[in-house]
Coordinates of C-alpha atoms in Angstrom, one line a residue:
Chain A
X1 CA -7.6 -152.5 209.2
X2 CA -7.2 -156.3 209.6
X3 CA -7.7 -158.6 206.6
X4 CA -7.9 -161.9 205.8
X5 CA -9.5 -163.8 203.0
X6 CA -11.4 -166.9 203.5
X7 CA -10.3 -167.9 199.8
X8 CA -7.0 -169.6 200.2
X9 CA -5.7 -171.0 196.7
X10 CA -2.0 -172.2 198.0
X11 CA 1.1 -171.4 198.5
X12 CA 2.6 -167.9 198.8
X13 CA 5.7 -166.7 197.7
X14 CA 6.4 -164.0 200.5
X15 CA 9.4 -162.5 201.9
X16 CA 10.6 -161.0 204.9
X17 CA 11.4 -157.0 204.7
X18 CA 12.3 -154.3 207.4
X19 CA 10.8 -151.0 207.5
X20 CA 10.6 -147.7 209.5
X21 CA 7.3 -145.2 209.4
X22 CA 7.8 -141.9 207.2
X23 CA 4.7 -140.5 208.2
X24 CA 1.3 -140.6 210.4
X25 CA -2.0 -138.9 208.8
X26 CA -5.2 -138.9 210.6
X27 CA -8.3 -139.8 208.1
X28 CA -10.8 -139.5 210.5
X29 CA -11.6 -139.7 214.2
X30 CA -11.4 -143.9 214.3
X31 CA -8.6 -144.1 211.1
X32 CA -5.5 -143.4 210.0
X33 CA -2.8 -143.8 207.0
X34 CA 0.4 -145.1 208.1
X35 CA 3.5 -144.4 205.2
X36 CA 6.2 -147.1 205.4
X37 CA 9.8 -147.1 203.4
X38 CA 9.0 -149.7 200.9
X39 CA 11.8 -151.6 200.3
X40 CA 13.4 -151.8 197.1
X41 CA 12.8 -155.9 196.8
X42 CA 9.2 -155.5 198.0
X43 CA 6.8 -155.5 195.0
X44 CA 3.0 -156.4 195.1
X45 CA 0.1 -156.0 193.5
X46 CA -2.9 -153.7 194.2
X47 CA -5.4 -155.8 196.6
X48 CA -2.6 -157.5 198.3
X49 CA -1.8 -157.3 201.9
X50 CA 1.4 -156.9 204.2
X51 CA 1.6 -158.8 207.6
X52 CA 3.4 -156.2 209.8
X53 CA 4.8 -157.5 213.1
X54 CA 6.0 -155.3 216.4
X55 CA 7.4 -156.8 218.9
X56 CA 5.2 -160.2 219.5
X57 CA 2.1 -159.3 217.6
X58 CA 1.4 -159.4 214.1
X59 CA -1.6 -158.2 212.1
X60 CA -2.3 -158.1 207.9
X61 CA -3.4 -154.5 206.5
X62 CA -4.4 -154.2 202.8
X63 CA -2.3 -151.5 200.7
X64 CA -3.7 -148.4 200.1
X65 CA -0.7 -147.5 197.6
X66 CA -0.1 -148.5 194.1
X67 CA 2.9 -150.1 193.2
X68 CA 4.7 -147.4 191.3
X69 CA 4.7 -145.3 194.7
X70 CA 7.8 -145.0 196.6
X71 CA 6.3 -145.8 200.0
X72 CA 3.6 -147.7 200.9
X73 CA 0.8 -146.2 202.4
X74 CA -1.5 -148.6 204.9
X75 CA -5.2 -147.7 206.0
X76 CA -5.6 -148.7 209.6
X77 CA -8.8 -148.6 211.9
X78 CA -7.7 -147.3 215.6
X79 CA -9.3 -150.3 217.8
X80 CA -9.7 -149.4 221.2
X81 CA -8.2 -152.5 222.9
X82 CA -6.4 -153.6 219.6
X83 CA -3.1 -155.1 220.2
X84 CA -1.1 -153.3 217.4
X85 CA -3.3 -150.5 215.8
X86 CA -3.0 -148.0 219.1
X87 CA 0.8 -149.2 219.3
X88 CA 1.0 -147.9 215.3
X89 CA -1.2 -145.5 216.0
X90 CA 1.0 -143.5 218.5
X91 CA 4.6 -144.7 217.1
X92 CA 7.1 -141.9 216.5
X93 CA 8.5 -141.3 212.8
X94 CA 11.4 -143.6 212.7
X95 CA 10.0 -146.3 214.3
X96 CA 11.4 -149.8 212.9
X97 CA 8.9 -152.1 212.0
X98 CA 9.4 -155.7 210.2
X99 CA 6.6 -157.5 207.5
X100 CA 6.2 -160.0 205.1
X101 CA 4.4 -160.1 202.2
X102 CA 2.8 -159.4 199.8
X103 CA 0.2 -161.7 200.9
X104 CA -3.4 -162.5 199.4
X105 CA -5.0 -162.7 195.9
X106 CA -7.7 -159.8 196.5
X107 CA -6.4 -158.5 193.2
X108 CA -8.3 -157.0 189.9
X109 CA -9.2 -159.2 187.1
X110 CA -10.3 -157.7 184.1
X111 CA -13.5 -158.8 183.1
X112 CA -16.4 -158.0 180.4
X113 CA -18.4 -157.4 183.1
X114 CA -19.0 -154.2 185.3
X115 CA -16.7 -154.0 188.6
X116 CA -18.8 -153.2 191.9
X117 CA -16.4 -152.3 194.4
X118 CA -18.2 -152.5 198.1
X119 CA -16.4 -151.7 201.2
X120 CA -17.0 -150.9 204.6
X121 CA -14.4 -148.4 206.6
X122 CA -11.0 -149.4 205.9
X123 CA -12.2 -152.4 203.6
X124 CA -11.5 -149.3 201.0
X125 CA -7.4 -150.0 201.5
X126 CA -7.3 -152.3 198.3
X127 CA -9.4 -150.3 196.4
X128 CA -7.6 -147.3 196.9
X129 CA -4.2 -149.7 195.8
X130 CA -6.8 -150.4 192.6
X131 CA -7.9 -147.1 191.7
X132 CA -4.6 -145.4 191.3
X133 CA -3.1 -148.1 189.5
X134 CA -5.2 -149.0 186.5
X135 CA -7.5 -146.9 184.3
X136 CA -10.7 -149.5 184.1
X137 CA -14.3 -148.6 185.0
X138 CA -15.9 -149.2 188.8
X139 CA -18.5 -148.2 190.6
X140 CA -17.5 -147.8 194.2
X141 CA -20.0 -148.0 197.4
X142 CA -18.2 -146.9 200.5
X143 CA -20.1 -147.8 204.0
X144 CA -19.4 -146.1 207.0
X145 CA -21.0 -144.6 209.8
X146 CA -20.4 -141.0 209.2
X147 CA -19.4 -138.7 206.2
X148 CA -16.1 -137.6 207.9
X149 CA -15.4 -141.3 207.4
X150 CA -15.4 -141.5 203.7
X151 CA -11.7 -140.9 203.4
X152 CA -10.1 -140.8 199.9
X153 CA -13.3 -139.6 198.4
X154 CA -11.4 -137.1 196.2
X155 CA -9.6 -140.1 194.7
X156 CA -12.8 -141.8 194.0
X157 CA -15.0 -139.1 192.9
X158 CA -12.2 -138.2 190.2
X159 CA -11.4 -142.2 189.1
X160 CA -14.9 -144.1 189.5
X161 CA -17.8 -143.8 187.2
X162 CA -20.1 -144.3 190.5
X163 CA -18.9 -143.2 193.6
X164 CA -21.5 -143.7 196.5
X165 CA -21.1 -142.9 200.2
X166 CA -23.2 -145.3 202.4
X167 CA -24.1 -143.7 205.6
X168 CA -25.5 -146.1 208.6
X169 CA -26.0 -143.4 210.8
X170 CA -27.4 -140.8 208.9
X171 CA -30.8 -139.7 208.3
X172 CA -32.6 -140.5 204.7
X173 CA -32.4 -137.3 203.2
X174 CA -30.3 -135.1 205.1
X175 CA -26.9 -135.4 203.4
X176 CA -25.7 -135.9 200.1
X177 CA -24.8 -139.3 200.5
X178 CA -27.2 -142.4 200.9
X179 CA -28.2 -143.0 204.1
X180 CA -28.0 -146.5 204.8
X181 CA -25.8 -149.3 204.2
X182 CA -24.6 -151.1 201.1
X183 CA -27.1 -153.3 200.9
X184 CA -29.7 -150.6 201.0
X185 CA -28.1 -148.9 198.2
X186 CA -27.8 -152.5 196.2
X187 CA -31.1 -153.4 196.7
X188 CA -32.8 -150.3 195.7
X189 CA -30.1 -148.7 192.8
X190 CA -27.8 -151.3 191.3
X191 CA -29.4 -152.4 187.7
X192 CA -29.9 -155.6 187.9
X193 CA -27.0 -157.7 186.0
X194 CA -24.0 -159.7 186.0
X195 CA -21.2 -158.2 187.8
X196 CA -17.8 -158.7 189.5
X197 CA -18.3 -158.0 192.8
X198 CA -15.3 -157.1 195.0
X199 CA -16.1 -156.8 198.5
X200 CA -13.8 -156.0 201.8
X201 CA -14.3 -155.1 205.1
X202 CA -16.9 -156.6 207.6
X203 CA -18.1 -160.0 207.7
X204 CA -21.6 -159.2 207.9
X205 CA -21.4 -157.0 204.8
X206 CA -19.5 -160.0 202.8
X207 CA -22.4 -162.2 204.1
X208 CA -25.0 -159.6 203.1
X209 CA -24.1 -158.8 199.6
X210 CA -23.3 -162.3 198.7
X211 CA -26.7 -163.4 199.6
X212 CA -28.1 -161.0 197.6
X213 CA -25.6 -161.5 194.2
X214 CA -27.0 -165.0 194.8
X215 CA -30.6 -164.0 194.6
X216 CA -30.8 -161.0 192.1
X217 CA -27.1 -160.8 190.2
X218 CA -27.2 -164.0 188.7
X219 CA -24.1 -164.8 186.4
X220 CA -22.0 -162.3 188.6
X221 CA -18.6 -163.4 190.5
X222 CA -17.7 -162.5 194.0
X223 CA -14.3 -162.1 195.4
X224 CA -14.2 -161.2 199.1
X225 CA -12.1 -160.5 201.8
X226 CA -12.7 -159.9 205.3
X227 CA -11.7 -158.1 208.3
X228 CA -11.1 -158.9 211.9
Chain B
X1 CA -11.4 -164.2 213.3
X2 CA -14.5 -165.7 213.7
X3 CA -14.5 -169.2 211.1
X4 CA -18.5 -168.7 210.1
X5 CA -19.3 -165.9 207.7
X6 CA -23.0 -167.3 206.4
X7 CA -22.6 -166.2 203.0
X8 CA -23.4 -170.2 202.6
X9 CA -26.1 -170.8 204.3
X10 CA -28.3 -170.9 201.2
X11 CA -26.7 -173.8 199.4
X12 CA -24.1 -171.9 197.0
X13 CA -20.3 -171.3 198.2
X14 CA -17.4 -169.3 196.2
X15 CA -14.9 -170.6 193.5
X16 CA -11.5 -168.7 194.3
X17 CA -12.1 -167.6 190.6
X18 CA -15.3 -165.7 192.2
X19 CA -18.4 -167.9 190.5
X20 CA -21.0 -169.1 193.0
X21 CA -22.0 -172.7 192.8
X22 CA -24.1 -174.9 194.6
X23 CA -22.6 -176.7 197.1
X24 CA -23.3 -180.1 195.5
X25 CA -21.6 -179.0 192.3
X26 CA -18.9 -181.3 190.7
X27 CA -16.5 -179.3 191.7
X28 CA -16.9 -178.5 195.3
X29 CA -17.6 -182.4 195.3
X30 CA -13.9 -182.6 194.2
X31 CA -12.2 -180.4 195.8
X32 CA -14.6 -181.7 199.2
X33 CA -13.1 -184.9 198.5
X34 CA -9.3 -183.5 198.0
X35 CA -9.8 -181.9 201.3
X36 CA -11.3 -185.0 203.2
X37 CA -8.1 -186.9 202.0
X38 CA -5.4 -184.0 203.7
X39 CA -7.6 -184.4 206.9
X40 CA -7.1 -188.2 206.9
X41 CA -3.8 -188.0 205.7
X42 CA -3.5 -185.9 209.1
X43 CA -4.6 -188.9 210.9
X44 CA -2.9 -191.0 209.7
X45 CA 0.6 -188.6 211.1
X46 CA -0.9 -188.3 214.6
X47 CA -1.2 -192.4 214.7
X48 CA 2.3 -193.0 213.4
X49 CA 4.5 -194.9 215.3
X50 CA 7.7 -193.2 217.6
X51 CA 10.8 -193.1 215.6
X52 CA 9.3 -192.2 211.8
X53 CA 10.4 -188.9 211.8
X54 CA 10.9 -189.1 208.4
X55 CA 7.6 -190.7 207.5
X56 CA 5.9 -187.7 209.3
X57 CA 7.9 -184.9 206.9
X58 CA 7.1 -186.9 203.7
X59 CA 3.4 -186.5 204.7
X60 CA 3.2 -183.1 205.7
X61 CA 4.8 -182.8 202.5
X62 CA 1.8 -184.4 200.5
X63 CA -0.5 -182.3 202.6
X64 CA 1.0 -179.2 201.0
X65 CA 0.7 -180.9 197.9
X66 CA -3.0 -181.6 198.1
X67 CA -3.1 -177.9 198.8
X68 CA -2.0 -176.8 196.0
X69 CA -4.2 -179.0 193.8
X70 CA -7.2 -178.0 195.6
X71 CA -6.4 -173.9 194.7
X72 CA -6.5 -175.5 190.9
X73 CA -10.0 -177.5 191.8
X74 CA -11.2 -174.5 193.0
X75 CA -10.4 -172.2 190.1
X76 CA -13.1 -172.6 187.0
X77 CA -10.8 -173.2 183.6
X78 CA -9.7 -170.5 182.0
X79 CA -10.4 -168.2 184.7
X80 CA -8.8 -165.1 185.0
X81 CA -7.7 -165.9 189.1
X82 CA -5.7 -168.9 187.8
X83 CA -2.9 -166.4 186.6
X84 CA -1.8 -166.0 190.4
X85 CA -1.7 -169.6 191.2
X86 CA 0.8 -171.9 190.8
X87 CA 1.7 -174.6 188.3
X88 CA 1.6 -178.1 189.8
X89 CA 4.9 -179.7 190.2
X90 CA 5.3 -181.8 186.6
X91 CA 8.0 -184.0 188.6
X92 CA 5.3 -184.4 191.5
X93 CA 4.9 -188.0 190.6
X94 CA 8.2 -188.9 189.9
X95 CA 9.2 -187.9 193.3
X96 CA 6.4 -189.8 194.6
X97 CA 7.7 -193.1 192.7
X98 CA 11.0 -192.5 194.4
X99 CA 9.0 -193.0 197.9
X100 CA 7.3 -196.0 197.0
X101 CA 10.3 -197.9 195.3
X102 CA 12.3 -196.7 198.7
X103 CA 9.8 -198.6 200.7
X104 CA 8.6 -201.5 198.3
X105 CA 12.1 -202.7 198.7
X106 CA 12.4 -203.1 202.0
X107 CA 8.8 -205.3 202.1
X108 CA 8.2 -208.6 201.3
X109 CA 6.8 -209.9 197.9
X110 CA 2.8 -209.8 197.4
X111 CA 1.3 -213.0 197.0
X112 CA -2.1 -212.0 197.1
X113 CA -4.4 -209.5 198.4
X114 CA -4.2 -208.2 201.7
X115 CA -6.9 -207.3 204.0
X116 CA -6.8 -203.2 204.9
X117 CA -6.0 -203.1 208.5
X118 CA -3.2 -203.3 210.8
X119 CA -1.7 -201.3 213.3
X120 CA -4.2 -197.9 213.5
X121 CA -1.5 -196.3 211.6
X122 CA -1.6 -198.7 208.9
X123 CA -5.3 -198.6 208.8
X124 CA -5.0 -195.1 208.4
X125 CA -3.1 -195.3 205.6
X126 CA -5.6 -197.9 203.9
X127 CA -8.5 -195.4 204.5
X128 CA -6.0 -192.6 202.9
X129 CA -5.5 -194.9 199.8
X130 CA -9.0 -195.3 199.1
X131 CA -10.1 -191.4 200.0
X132 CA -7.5 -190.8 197.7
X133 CA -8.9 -193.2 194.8
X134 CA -12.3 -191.9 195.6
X135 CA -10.4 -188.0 194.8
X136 CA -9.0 -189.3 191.6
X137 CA -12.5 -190.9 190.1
X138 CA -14.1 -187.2 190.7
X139 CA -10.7 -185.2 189.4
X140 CA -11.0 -187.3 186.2
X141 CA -14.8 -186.5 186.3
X142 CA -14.0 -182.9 186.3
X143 CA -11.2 -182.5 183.5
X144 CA -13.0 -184.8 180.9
X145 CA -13.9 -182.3 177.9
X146 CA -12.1 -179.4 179.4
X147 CA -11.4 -177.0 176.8
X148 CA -9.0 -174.4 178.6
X149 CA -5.4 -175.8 177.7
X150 CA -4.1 -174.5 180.7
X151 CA -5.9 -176.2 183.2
X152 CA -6.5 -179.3 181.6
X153 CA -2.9 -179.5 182.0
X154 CA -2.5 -179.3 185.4
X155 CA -5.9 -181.4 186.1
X156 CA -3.7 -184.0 184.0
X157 CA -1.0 -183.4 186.5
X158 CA -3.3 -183.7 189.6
X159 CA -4.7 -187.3 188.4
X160 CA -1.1 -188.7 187.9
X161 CA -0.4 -187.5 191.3
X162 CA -2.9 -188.5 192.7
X163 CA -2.9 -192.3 190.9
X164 CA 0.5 -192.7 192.4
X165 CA -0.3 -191.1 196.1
X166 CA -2.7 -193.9 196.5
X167 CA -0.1 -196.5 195.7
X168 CA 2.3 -194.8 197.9
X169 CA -0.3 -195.3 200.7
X170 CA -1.0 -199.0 199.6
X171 CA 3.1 -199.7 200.7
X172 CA 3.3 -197.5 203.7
X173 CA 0.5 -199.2 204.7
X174 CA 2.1 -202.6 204.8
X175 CA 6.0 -200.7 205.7
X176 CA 3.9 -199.2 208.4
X177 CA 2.8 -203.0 210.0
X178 CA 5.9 -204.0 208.9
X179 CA 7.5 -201.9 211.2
X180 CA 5.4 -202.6 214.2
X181 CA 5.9 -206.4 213.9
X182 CA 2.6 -207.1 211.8
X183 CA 2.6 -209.1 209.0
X184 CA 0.0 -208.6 206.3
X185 CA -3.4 -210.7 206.5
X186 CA -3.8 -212.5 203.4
X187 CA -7.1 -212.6 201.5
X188 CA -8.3 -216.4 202.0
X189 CA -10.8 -217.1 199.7

């Protein structure tokens, strides 16, 4: 997973950090978790991002961890021709890596109003960080192509009040899940009221569900970030 | 990355504190404004003359300071994003003051008004000054009756900065012609 968010409010106060990976999990056949030594100056908060660099190239990745954790845990997409994910994707244990962070303000505010968290794939990285660290209310709508994809369902079936898996490529009615993306689900279940509406992952999901806050959500607030 | 996500193609755009507004709002007008000044202030760099090295760091300088006004134009008062941003700089100002008493000395008394113009640089910096006065008129639209403590504090802070900015333009301007061997046009009336 890639992130950046269009929402820039100034400067950052980053640092720079070394690291080496613990461990390698695989979440699925296009994902996987990458655990990195978190070292003992690095603190952030749950929606913000690391920029990890190898060698020339250098990409952001949400948190999946919470801050209390003693190694932080990233949620990355395997692209194909990606100049860093197949690089992370095959590195041995060990491996040295260097980042700095945290970066972004994709973080939780508490609010009167009901939290809708929408993400597609790894867009779930931040809510993951979220979920683990705060005991507030969310529903949750996950959109991915496939049910093997909805990693770290047990964490949000135990901690949200709604947790809905969005399948694109399934057929209506033949899974447990709702088949079709997050918009579907938005249009045709979310009660219509004021919300805050996180969103993360693809652009044309950020586009989507803004549109419709816009038309149908009206007092609600939208913080996004996207992926590349 | 691509730059276009279309989530504003219908008029409205995003505070950073999450609110949608219309794009004509007051303070997207603001914070439009606060945005059109950085990009001329960027004009005015790439037409300085050689040898102003230090001319081209005190502006990159404002830049970043017009930055970091803008996160607090784009944050609704009281909101509860405005926790992770920044306060502005109380000695902003002052430090500003110290720029323009560095160059006012080295210039020639005023005896009268001058006509904007110039060297392109200067011009730049003419077009700068009055961007910038345009930026102040909306910033004090924005803060009048503001309720949140907080940010009408820093909204205070942005309109002194942003007062003295335009003077500090007004002198580089004329340091600026100065400095390429053009003396000011005096307003003949």
């Amino acid at each position: 997973m890639e992130a950046v968010s269009p929402q820039s409010p100034g400067p950052e106060v980053c640092s720079f950090f070394s690291t080496r990976i613990i461990a390698r999990r695989n979440l699925s056949s296009n994902a996987f978790e990458l655990t990195l030594l978190k070292p003992p100056a690095f603190t952030f908060a749950p929606g913000q991002r690391v920029r990890l660099k190898h060698g020339p190239v250098c990409r952001d990745y949400s948190i999946a961890s919470a801050p209390a954790e003693e190694n932080i845990r990233l949620c990355i997409r395997k692209v194909k021709r990606g100049l860093l994910s197949p690089q992370l994707a095959a590195a041995p244990a060990s491996t040295t890596l260097t980042f700095t962070g945290p970066h972004g303000y994709f973080t939780f505010k508490a609010s009167p109003r009901p939290a809708v968290f929408v993400a597609t794939g790894t867009g779930i990285a931040p809510f993951c960080s979220m979920a683990a660290s705060g005991d507030f209310d969310f529903t949750l709508l996950h959109g991915v192509e496939q049910a093997e994809d909805l990693y770290y369902r047990d964490l949000f079936q135990t901690r949200a009040a709604t947790y809905v898996g969005c399948l694109s490529e399934a057929r209506s009615g033949s899974t447990a899940h709702h088949a079709g993306r997050v918009t579907g689900y938005i249009e045709k279940h979310l009660p219509r009221r004021a919300c805050d509406f996180y969103l993360c992952g693809r652009q044309d999901m950020i586009r989507d569900v803004t549109l419709l806050v816009d038309e149908e959500f009206q007092g609600s607030l939208v913080y996004s970030e996207a992926f590349y | 990355m691509k730059i276009y996500t279309g989530s504003g193609d219908r008029g409205k755009t995003s505070l950073f504190s999450g609110e949608r507004v219309p794009k004509d709002s007051e303070r997207i007008e603001a914070y439009g404004d606060l945005d059109e000044l950085n990009s001329v202030t960027g004009a005015l760099i790439a037409a300085l003359p050689r040898q102003t090295e230090d001319l081209r760091q005190e502006l990159e300088k404002f830049q970043s300071d017009l930055f970091h006004i803008g996160a607090w134009l784009a944050t609704s008062p009281g909101a509860p994003a405005a926790a992770s941003l920044q306060p502005l700089d109380p000695d902003g100002a002052d430090s500003l003051e110290r720029c323009i008493d560095r160059i006012e000395e080295t210039l020639p008394p005023l005896t009268g008004f001058i006509l904007p113009g110039g060297s392109p640089a200067a011009a730049w910096a003419h077009v700068a000054r009055t961007v910038c006065r345009r930026t102040e008129r909306r910033v004090v639209g924005l803060s009048a009756g503001m309720a949140d403590a907080e940010s009408a504090a820093q909204l205070g802070r942005a309109i002194v900065y942003l007062n003295r900015l335009s003077d500090y333009f007004f002198v580089l301007a004329r340091h600026i012609n100065r400095l390429q061997g053009i003396e000011d046009t005096v307003w003949k009336r």
